Amino acid sequence: MSVRRLADEAVQPASFAFSRSMSGEVKRWIKKYPKGREQSAVIPLLMLAQEQEGWVTRAAIEHVANMLNMPLIRVLEVATFYTQFQLAPVGTRAHVQVCGTTPCMLRGAGELIDLCKSKIHPEPFHLNEGGTLSWEEVECQGACVNAPMVMIFKDSYEDLTPERLSEIIDAFEAGKGDTVKPGPQIDRIYSAPKGGLTALTDEKAVTGKGRGKAAGTARASAAKVPPSNAAKPKTDAIETAKAVASPSPVKTDEAAARKAPARKTHAKSAPAVAKASPAKAAAAKAAKPSLEDKNRPQGIARPVTPDDLKMISGVGPKIEGILHDLGIFTFAQVAAWKKAEREWVDGYLSFHGRIEREDWVKQAKALAKGGEAEYIKVFGKKPR
């Protein structure tokens, strides 16, 4: 296995926090595990962090460790062991995972890899010039019958040719990845034969319908035959006596006596339930700001070509989607946020000051003024 290390500090964000929508998912996953075993949620939480940011950052690993009360080294071990975790920035619009296992290789995966080398970058785990695309070779993705295939984020694209993969990559590069239908890219349904079924084409034969009156009569007559006791063993053993099947009166009384104190304990526990209500009231107060709040930033109609807000460090695909829902599509909008507006967005995303810490406004001003070149001039590095 190759050595897996965290990305260079130059590209690591200063902090990490789950968004409000992701926080709900985090709680849902943690609740799946018994009390005292919450650390078992480490893999799902790292996956949620990757889904939010696009990759697993050092800050995300530290955040998950603190959240689950785990030693940092334990979470780091998990993140660096499983290759499903991306430890460096990947393409903001597509990270192409090409299956390189035997069935796919026999069906042309090598040509798909060559295409990625020429179209994205000669080396895996490297971004293209725009930072929008990246690729890697992976092990079996479970669609061998439809080889060769690739995964892009959570969707598989199967029965590929280099020409078709090139079209798919172009669509993602243009921000139109949602227009590409996942699954087989030829005339077949899932893993069915190309062109349609070649066997079991008679529905009646498959479902058993239309077998005639004889079959129904046979089933009806069989149902009338009572169960036989011929093979039932006969014994005089005390274990089979009917008296044994009934509970002992003495034992029943003892059980009732044992249950009596339990009712008192239950009665005492009632006030504890009442004490939990203030916590619920506090949680209600922590609700996100109203969409009707005067400090909500002014939204605009979606432009033909929105800015790639994911270029702002701290904005992943999930956050970009939420900003779009709020009518935020351009760097200029973010750059113009006043303090009250920044605080409103920060509260809406449950970021706890993250927008200020990562200085979204300064980043947006640089990107709005001169794109990547201006960003590098201001921050000394490329945007994510």
Short mmCIF file of C-alpha atoms in Angstrom, two decimals:
data_model
loop_
_atom_site.label_atom_id
_atom_site.label_comp_id
_atom_site.label_asym_id
_atom_site.label_seq_id
_atom_site.Cartn_x
_atom_site.Cartn_y
_atom_site.Cartn_z
CA MET A 1 0.00 0.00 0.00
CA SER A 2 1.31 3.44 -0.87
CA VAL A 3 2.04 5.96 1.85
CA ARG A 4 -0.83 8.39 2.35
CA ARG A 5 -0.13 11.75 3.92
CA LEU A 6 -2.15 14.86 4.56
CA ALA A 7 -1.96 17.67 2.03
CA ASP A 8 0.61 20.42 2.34
CA GLU A 9 -0.11 23.05 4.97
CA ALA A 10 -0.27 25.68 2.24
CA VAL A 11 -3.64 24.33 1.08
CA GLN A 12 -5.04 23.38 4.49
CA PRO A 13 -7.88 25.64 5.72
CA ALA A 14 -7.51 27.22 9.13
CA SER A 15 -10.66 25.66 10.59
CA PHE A 16 -13.60 23.38 9.95
CA ALA A 17 -17.18 23.11 11.15
CA PHE A 18 -20.12 21.11 9.91
CA SER A 19 -22.83 23.19 8.28
CA ARG A 20 -26.31 23.26 9.80
CA SER A 21 -27.65 20.73 7.30
CA MET A 22 -24.65 18.44 7.80
CA SER A 23 -24.92 18.76 11.59
CA GLY A 24 -28.28 17.03 11.40
CA GLU A 25 -26.71 14.15 9.50
CA VAL A 26 -23.87 13.98 12.03
CA LYS A 27 -26.32 13.63 14.92
CA ARG A 28 -28.29 11.00 13.03
CA TRP A 29 -25.20 8.88 12.50
CA ILE A 30 -23.97 9.17 16.07
CA LYS A 31 -27.39 8.09 17.38
CA LYS A 32 -27.08 4.84 15.44
CA TYR A 33 -24.47 3.57 17.90
CA PRO A 34 -25.01 2.55 21.55
CA LYS A 35 -24.07 4.86 24.37
CA GLY A 36 -20.34 4.67 24.92
CA ARG A 37 -19.76 3.45 21.36
CA GLU A 38 -20.24 6.77 19.58
CA GLN A 39 -16.66 6.64 18.29
CA SER A 40 -17.85 3.98 15.83
CA ALA A 41 -19.28 6.88 13.81
CA VAL A 42 -15.80 8.10 12.87
CA ILE A 43 -15.95 6.81 9.28
CA PRO A 44 -19.42 8.23 8.48
CA LEU A 45 -18.43 11.58 10.00
CA LEU A 46 -15.26 11.77 7.93
CA MET A 47 -17.32 10.94 4.84
CA LEU A 48 -19.74 13.76 5.66
CA ALA A 49 -16.81 16.13 6.09
CA GLN A 50 -15.50 15.07 2.68
CA GLU A 51 -18.92 15.51 1.11
CA GLN A 52 -19.11 19.04 2.50
CA GLU A 53 -15.59 20.19 1.66
CA GLY A 54 -14.72 17.94 -1.27
CA TRP A 55 -11.78 16.41 0.63
CA VAL A 56 -10.72 15.58 4.20
CA THR A 57 -8.74 18.44 5.68
CA ARG A 58 -6.54 18.41 8.75
CA ALA A 59 -9.03 20.74 10.45
CA ALA A 60 -11.86 18.29 9.69
CA ILE A 61 -9.90 15.40 11.22
CA GLU A 62 -9.25 17.46 14.35
CA HIS A 63 -12.91 18.51 14.52
CA VAL A 64 -14.17 14.91 14.27
CA ALA A 65 -11.66 13.80 16.91
CA ASN A 66 -12.91 16.46 19.33
CA MET A 67 -16.55 15.71 18.54
CA LEU A 68 -16.15 11.98 19.27
CA ASN A 69 -13.70 12.48 22.14
CA MET A 70 -11.09 10.41 20.30
CA PRO A 71 -7.30 10.79 20.29
CA LEU A 72 -6.32 12.68 17.17
CA ILE A 73 -3.95 9.90 16.08
CA ARG A 74 -6.86 7.41 15.98
CA VAL A 75 -8.88 9.52 13.57
CA LEU A 76 -5.75 10.24 11.55
CA GLU A 77 -5.14 6.48 11.28
CA VAL A 78 -8.62 5.94 9.87
CA ALA A 79 -8.39 8.82 7.41
CA THR A 80 -5.01 7.75 6.06
CA PHE A 81 -5.84 4.03 5.91
CA TYR A 82 -8.97 4.10 3.76
CA THR A 83 -8.40 5.25 0.20
CA GLN A 84 -12.01 6.43 -0.03
CA PHE A 85 -10.88 9.53 1.84
CA GLN A 86 -9.29 12.21 -0.33
CA LEU A 87 -6.49 13.82 1.67
CA ALA A 88 -5.77 16.59 -0.84
CA PRO A 89 -7.99 18.91 -2.87
CA VAL A 90 -9.74 17.22 -5.79
CA GLY A 91 -11.50 18.72 -8.78
CA THR A 92 -14.26 21.05 -7.69
CA ARG A 93 -16.52 19.85 -10.49
CA ALA A 94 -15.43 16.24 -10.99
CA HIS A 95 -13.03 13.73 -9.52
CA VAL A 96 -12.93 10.78 -11.93
CA GLN A 97 -12.19 7.38 -10.38
CA VAL A 98 -11.28 4.91 -13.13
CA CYS A 99 -11.62 1.23 -12.25
CA GLY A 100 -8.37 -0.52 -13.14
CA THR A 101 -9.18 -4.05 -11.99
CA THR A 102 -8.89 -7.00 -14.40
CA PRO A 103 -12.41 -7.05 -15.97
CA CYS A 104 -12.29 -3.33 -16.70
CA MET A 105 -8.72 -3.53 -17.98
CA LEU A 106 -9.70 -6.33 -20.36
CA ARG A 107 -12.54 -4.16 -21.62
CA GLY A 108 -10.52 -0.99 -22.25
CA ALA A 109 -9.90 0.77 -18.93
CA GLY A 110 -6.34 1.48 -20.06
CA GLU A 111 -7.68 3.74 -22.79
CA LEU A 112 -9.85 5.57 -20.24
CA ILE A 113 -6.78 6.15 -18.07
CA ASP A 114 -4.86 7.48 -21.07
CA LEU A 115 -7.75 9.85 -21.77
CA CYS A 116 -7.67 11.18 -18.20
CA LYS A 117 -3.92 11.70 -18.48
CA SER A 118 -4.30 13.75 -21.64
CA LYS A 119 -7.51 15.57 -20.73
CA ILE A 120 -7.02 16.27 -17.00
CA HIS A 121 -3.41 15.77 -15.85
CA PRO A 122 -0.58 13.35 -16.66
CA GLU A 123 -0.50 12.22 -13.01
CA PRO A 124 -3.34 11.04 -10.75
CA PHE A 125 -4.36 13.13 -7.73
CA HIS A 126 -3.37 16.32 -9.54
CA LEU A 127 -5.74 19.11 -10.52
CA ASN A 128 -6.11 20.44 -14.03
CA GLU A 129 -5.12 24.04 -14.66
CA GLY A 130 -8.50 25.37 -13.59
CA GLY A 131 -8.66 23.21 -10.47
CA THR A 132 -12.00 21.82 -11.59
CA LEU A 133 -10.98 18.27 -12.56
CA SER A 134 -8.83 15.47 -11.15
CA TRP A 135 -8.60 11.70 -11.52
CA GLU A 136 -7.24 8.50 -10.01
CA GLU A 137 -7.17 4.77 -10.68
CA VAL A 138 -9.10 2.66 -8.17
CA GLU A 139 -9.87 -0.97 -7.44
CA CYS A 140 -13.09 -2.81 -8.33
CA GLN A 141 -16.23 -0.66 -8.15
CA GLY A 142 -18.63 -3.59 -8.49
CA ALA A 143 -19.89 -3.14 -12.06
CA CYS A 144 -17.72 -5.76 -13.77
CA VAL A 145 -20.44 -6.91 -16.15
CA ASN A 146 -20.69 -3.35 -17.47
CA ALA A 147 -16.94 -2.80 -17.76
CA PRO A 148 -15.19 -0.48 -18.25
CA MET A 149 -16.57 2.08 -15.84
CA VAL A 150 -15.73 5.13 -13.74
CA MET A 151 -17.13 6.76 -10.62
CA ILE A 152 -17.65 10.51 -10.37
CA PHE A 153 -18.59 11.48 -6.84
CA LYS A 154 -21.40 9.03 -5.95
CA ASP A 155 -22.48 7.98 -9.45
CA SER A 156 -21.11 5.29 -11.74
CA TYR A 157 -20.85 5.58 -15.52
CA GLU A 158 -20.56 2.22 -17.24
CA ASP A 159 -20.01 0.61 -20.66
CA LEU A 160 -17.69 3.46 -21.55
CA THR A 161 -15.59 4.24 -24.57
CA PRO A 162 -12.90 6.92 -24.54
CA GLU A 163 -15.15 9.08 -26.70
CA ARG A 164 -18.10 8.80 -24.32
CA LEU A 165 -15.95 9.45 -21.24
CA SER A 166 -14.54 12.53 -22.96
CA GLU A 167 -18.09 13.83 -23.46
CA ILE A 168 -18.94 13.15 -19.81
CA ILE A 169 -15.83 14.97 -18.56
CA ASP A 170 -16.64 17.94 -20.82
CA ALA A 171 -20.15 18.09 -19.36
CA PHE A 172 -18.84 18.18 -15.79
CA GLU A 173 -16.20 20.74 -16.73
CA ALA A 174 -18.97 22.96 -18.11
CA GLY A 175 -20.94 22.61 -14.87
CA LYS A 176 -23.56 20.40 -16.53
CA GLY A 177 -22.73 17.10 -14.87
CA ASP A 178 -26.31 16.73 -13.69
CA THR A 179 -27.41 16.39 -17.31
CA VAL A 180 -25.45 13.15 -17.75
CA LYS A 181 -27.45 10.05 -16.88
CA PRO A 182 -25.51 7.67 -14.61
CA GLY A 183 -25.34 3.93 -15.25
CA PRO A 184 -24.85 2.13 -18.57
CA GLN A 185 -24.01 4.40 -21.48
CA ILE A 186 -25.24 1.93 -24.10
CA ASP A 187 -28.55 0.25 -24.95
CA ARG A 188 -29.06 -1.84 -21.85
CA ILE A 189 -30.99 -1.62 -18.58
CA TYR A 190 -28.71 -1.97 -15.57
CA SER A 191 -26.86 -5.26 -16.15
CA ALA A 192 -29.31 -6.77 -18.61
CA PRO A 193 -28.00 -7.92 -22.00
CA LYS A 194 -27.31 -5.27 -24.60
CA GLY A 195 -30.40 -4.72 -26.72
CA GLY A 196 -32.80 -6.34 -24.26
CA LEU A 197 -33.55 -9.73 -22.70
CA THR A 198 -32.42 -12.86 -24.50
CA ALA A 199 -33.84 -15.38 -22.00
CA LEU A 200 -36.85 -15.64 -19.68
CA THR A 201 -38.80 -13.45 -22.06
CA ASP A 202 -42.12 -15.25 -21.41
CA GLU A 203 -43.67 -13.44 -18.46
CA LYS A 204 -46.22 -16.20 -17.79
CA ALA A 205 -43.51 -18.82 -17.62
CA VAL A 206 -41.47 -16.70 -15.22
CA THR A 207 -44.29 -15.65 -12.87
CA GLY A 208 -46.15 -18.97 -12.90
CA LYS A 209 -49.41 -17.43 -14.09
CA GLY A 210 -51.68 -19.40 -16.39
CA ARG A 211 -50.62 -22.90 -15.33
CA GLY A 212 -54.16 -24.12 -15.71
CA LYS A 213 -56.98 -25.35 -13.51
CA ALA A 214 -55.18 -28.58 -12.61
CA ALA A 215 -52.51 -26.79 -10.62
CA GLY A 216 -55.11 -24.82 -8.69
CA THR A 217 -57.11 -27.97 -7.93
CA ALA A 218 -54.01 -29.74 -6.67
CA ARG A 219 -53.20 -26.89 -4.31
CA ALA A 220 -56.77 -26.78 -3.00
CA SER A 221 -56.89 -30.51 -2.31
CA ALA A 222 -53.52 -30.40 -0.61
CA ALA A 223 -54.73 -27.69 1.74
CA LYS A 224 -57.61 -29.92 2.96
CA VAL A 225 -55.30 -32.66 4.27
CA PRO A 226 -54.88 -32.22 8.05
CA PRO A 227 -51.40 -32.47 9.57
CA SER A 228 -50.41 -35.99 10.54
CA ASN A 229 -49.47 -37.06 14.07
CA ALA A 230 -48.01 -40.33 12.89
CA ALA A 231 -44.42 -39.28 13.49
CA LYS A 232 -45.09 -37.50 16.77
CA PRO A 233 -43.14 -39.24 19.57
CA LYS A 234 -44.99 -40.74 22.52
CA THR A 235 -43.42 -40.50 25.95
CA ASP A 236 -44.30 -40.62 29.62
CA ALA A 237 -41.38 -38.42 30.59
CA ILE A 238 -42.13 -35.85 33.28
CA GLU A 239 -40.78 -33.08 31.04
CA THR A 240 -43.77 -33.50 28.71
CA ALA A 241 -46.43 -33.33 31.41
CA LYS A 242 -49.02 -30.55 30.98
CA ALA A 243 -48.36 -29.25 34.46
CA VAL A 244 -44.88 -28.23 33.46
CA ALA A 245 -46.28 -25.92 30.80
CA SER A 246 -48.06 -23.78 33.44
CA PRO A 247 -46.15 -21.29 35.61
CA SER A 248 -45.82 -22.09 39.29
CA PRO A 249 -48.08 -19.96 41.56
CA VAL A 250 -45.18 -19.47 43.95
CA LYS A 251 -42.91 -18.21 41.21
CA THR A 252 -45.64 -15.91 39.94
CA ASP A 253 -46.05 -14.36 43.39
CA GLU A 254 -42.29 -13.91 43.71
CA ALA A 255 -42.17 -12.21 40.35
CA ALA A 256 -44.96 -9.85 41.36
CA ALA A 257 -43.11 -9.01 44.56
CA ARG A 258 -39.97 -8.22 42.61
CA LYS A 259 -41.90 -5.91 40.30
CA ALA A 260 -43.40 -3.86 43.12
CA PRO A 261 -40.27 -1.78 43.93
CA ALA A 262 -39.77 -1.18 40.23
CA ARG A 263 -43.01 0.82 40.10
CA LYS A 264 -41.75 3.10 42.88
CA THR A 265 -38.49 3.66 41.05
CA HIS A 266 -40.43 4.55 37.93
CA ALA A 267 -42.47 7.10 39.87
CA LYS A 268 -39.31 8.76 41.19
CA SER A 269 -37.89 9.09 37.71
CA ALA A 270 -40.78 11.25 36.51
CA PRO A 271 -39.28 14.59 37.69
CA ALA A 272 -36.12 13.84 35.68
CA VAL A 273 -38.20 13.94 32.51
CA ALA A 274 -39.57 17.32 33.49
CA LYS A 275 -36.04 18.66 34.00
CA ALA A 276 -35.20 17.92 30.37
CA SER A 277 -37.68 20.50 29.08
CA PRO A 278 -35.42 23.56 29.69
CA ALA A 279 -32.82 21.98 27.40
CA LYS A 280 -35.43 21.70 24.67
CA ALA A 281 -36.33 25.34 25.18
CA ALA A 282 -32.66 26.32 24.84
CA ALA A 283 -32.37 24.31 21.64
CA ALA A 284 -35.40 26.09 20.23
CA LYS A 285 -33.72 29.45 20.89
CA ALA A 286 -30.68 28.33 18.90
CA ALA A 287 -32.72 28.03 15.69
CA LYS A 288 -31.14 29.51 12.59
CA PRO A 289 -32.00 33.10 11.59
CA SER A 290 -35.24 33.75 9.77
CA LEU A 291 -35.19 34.04 6.00
CA GLU A 292 -37.26 37.19 6.46
CA ASP A 293 -34.59 38.83 8.64
CA LYS A 294 -33.58 42.31 7.46
CA ASN A 295 -29.90 41.33 7.67
CA ARG A 296 -30.23 38.54 5.14
CA PRO A 297 -28.04 39.43 2.12
CA GLN A 298 -29.93 40.48 -0.97
CA GLY A 299 -30.20 37.62 -3.46
CA ILE A 300 -30.30 37.81 -7.23
CA ALA A 301 -31.71 35.69 -10.02
CA ARG A 302 -29.39 32.91 -11.14
CA PRO A 303 -27.08 34.29 -13.85
CA VAL A 304 -26.33 32.35 -17.00
CA THR A 305 -22.81 31.61 -15.72
CA PRO A 306 -22.57 31.82 -11.92
CA ASP A 307 -19.17 32.27 -10.32
CA ASP A 308 -17.54 29.13 -8.93
CA LEU A 309 -18.02 29.94 -5.25
CA LYS A 310 -16.09 26.80 -4.34
CA MET A 311 -12.93 28.75 -5.18
CA ILE A 312 -13.45 30.47 -1.82
CA SER A 313 -11.61 28.47 0.83
CA GLY A 314 -14.26 27.08 3.15
CA VAL A 315 -16.98 26.72 0.52
CA GLY A 316 -17.55 23.16 -0.65
CA PRO A 317 -20.19 21.79 -3.04
CA LYS A 318 -22.78 21.53 -0.26
CA ILE A 319 -22.25 25.08 0.99
CA GLU A 320 -22.28 26.42 -2.56
CA GLY A 321 -25.68 24.80 -3.06
CA ILE A 322 -27.05 26.47 0.08
CA LEU A 323 -25.69 29.84 -1.03
CA HIS A 324 -27.37 29.37 -4.39
CA ASP A 325 -30.64 28.66 -2.58
CA LEU A 326 -30.19 32.03 -0.86
CA GLY A 327 -29.66 33.77 -4.20
CA ILE A 328 -25.88 34.14 -3.81
CA PHE A 329 -24.18 33.35 -7.12
CA THR A 330 -21.26 35.76 -7.57
CA PHE A 331 -18.03 36.76 -5.86
CA ALA A 332 -19.17 40.38 -5.98
CA GLN A 333 -22.18 39.57 -3.79
CA VAL A 334 -20.01 37.94 -1.12
CA ALA A 335 -17.45 40.75 -1.34
CA ALA A 336 -20.19 43.30 -0.60
CA TRP A 337 -21.46 41.63 2.60
CA LYS A 338 -21.51 43.99 5.57
CA LYS A 339 -20.90 42.77 9.12
CA ALA A 340 -24.59 42.19 9.88
CA GLU A 341 -25.00 40.23 6.66
CA ARG A 342 -21.91 38.13 7.38
CA GLU A 343 -23.25 37.36 10.83
CA TRP A 344 -26.62 36.37 9.37
CA VAL A 345 -25.05 33.95 6.87
CA ASP A 346 -22.69 32.60 9.54
CA GLY A 347 -25.65 31.90 11.81
CA TYR A 348 -27.71 30.40 9.01
CA LEU A 349 -24.87 27.98 8.21
CA SER A 350 -24.08 27.37 11.92
CA PHE A 351 -20.46 28.30 11.22
CA HIS A 352 -19.66 29.87 14.60
CA GLY A 353 -17.52 32.66 13.16
CA ARG A 354 -15.94 30.65 10.38
CA ILE A 355 -16.77 33.23 7.69
CA GLU A 356 -14.73 35.83 9.57
CA ARG A 357 -11.90 33.43 10.40
CA GLU A 358 -11.48 32.40 6.78
CA ASP A 359 -12.13 35.94 5.53
CA TRP A 360 -14.59 35.06 2.80
CA VAL A 361 -15.09 38.72 1.96
CA LYS A 362 -11.39 39.32 1.30
CA GLN A 363 -11.17 36.16 -0.79
CA ALA A 364 -14.27 37.13 -2.77
CA LYS A 365 -12.95 40.65 -3.40
CA ALA A 366 -9.75 39.24 -4.87
CA LEU A 367 -11.60 36.73 -7.05
CA ALA A 368 -14.11 39.36 -8.20
CA LYS A 369 -11.32 41.79 -9.06
CA GLY A 370 -8.98 39.55 -11.03
CA GLY A 371 -9.85 35.90 -10.62
CA GLU A 372 -7.15 33.39 -9.78
CA ALA A 373 -4.28 35.73 -10.67
CA GLU A 374 -5.45 38.38 -8.19
CA TYR A 375 -6.09 35.72 -5.56
CA ILE A 376 -2.52 34.45 -5.87
CA LYS A 377 -1.24 38.03 -5.65
CA VAL A 378 -3.19 38.64 -2.42
CA PHE A 379 -2.85 35.27 -0.68
CA GLY A 380 0.30 33.83 -2.23
CA LYS A 381 -1.39 30.61 -3.32
CA LYS A 382 -4.02 29.35 -5.70
CA PRO A 383 -7.65 29.27 -4.59
CA ARG A 384 -8.95 25.82 -3.68
#
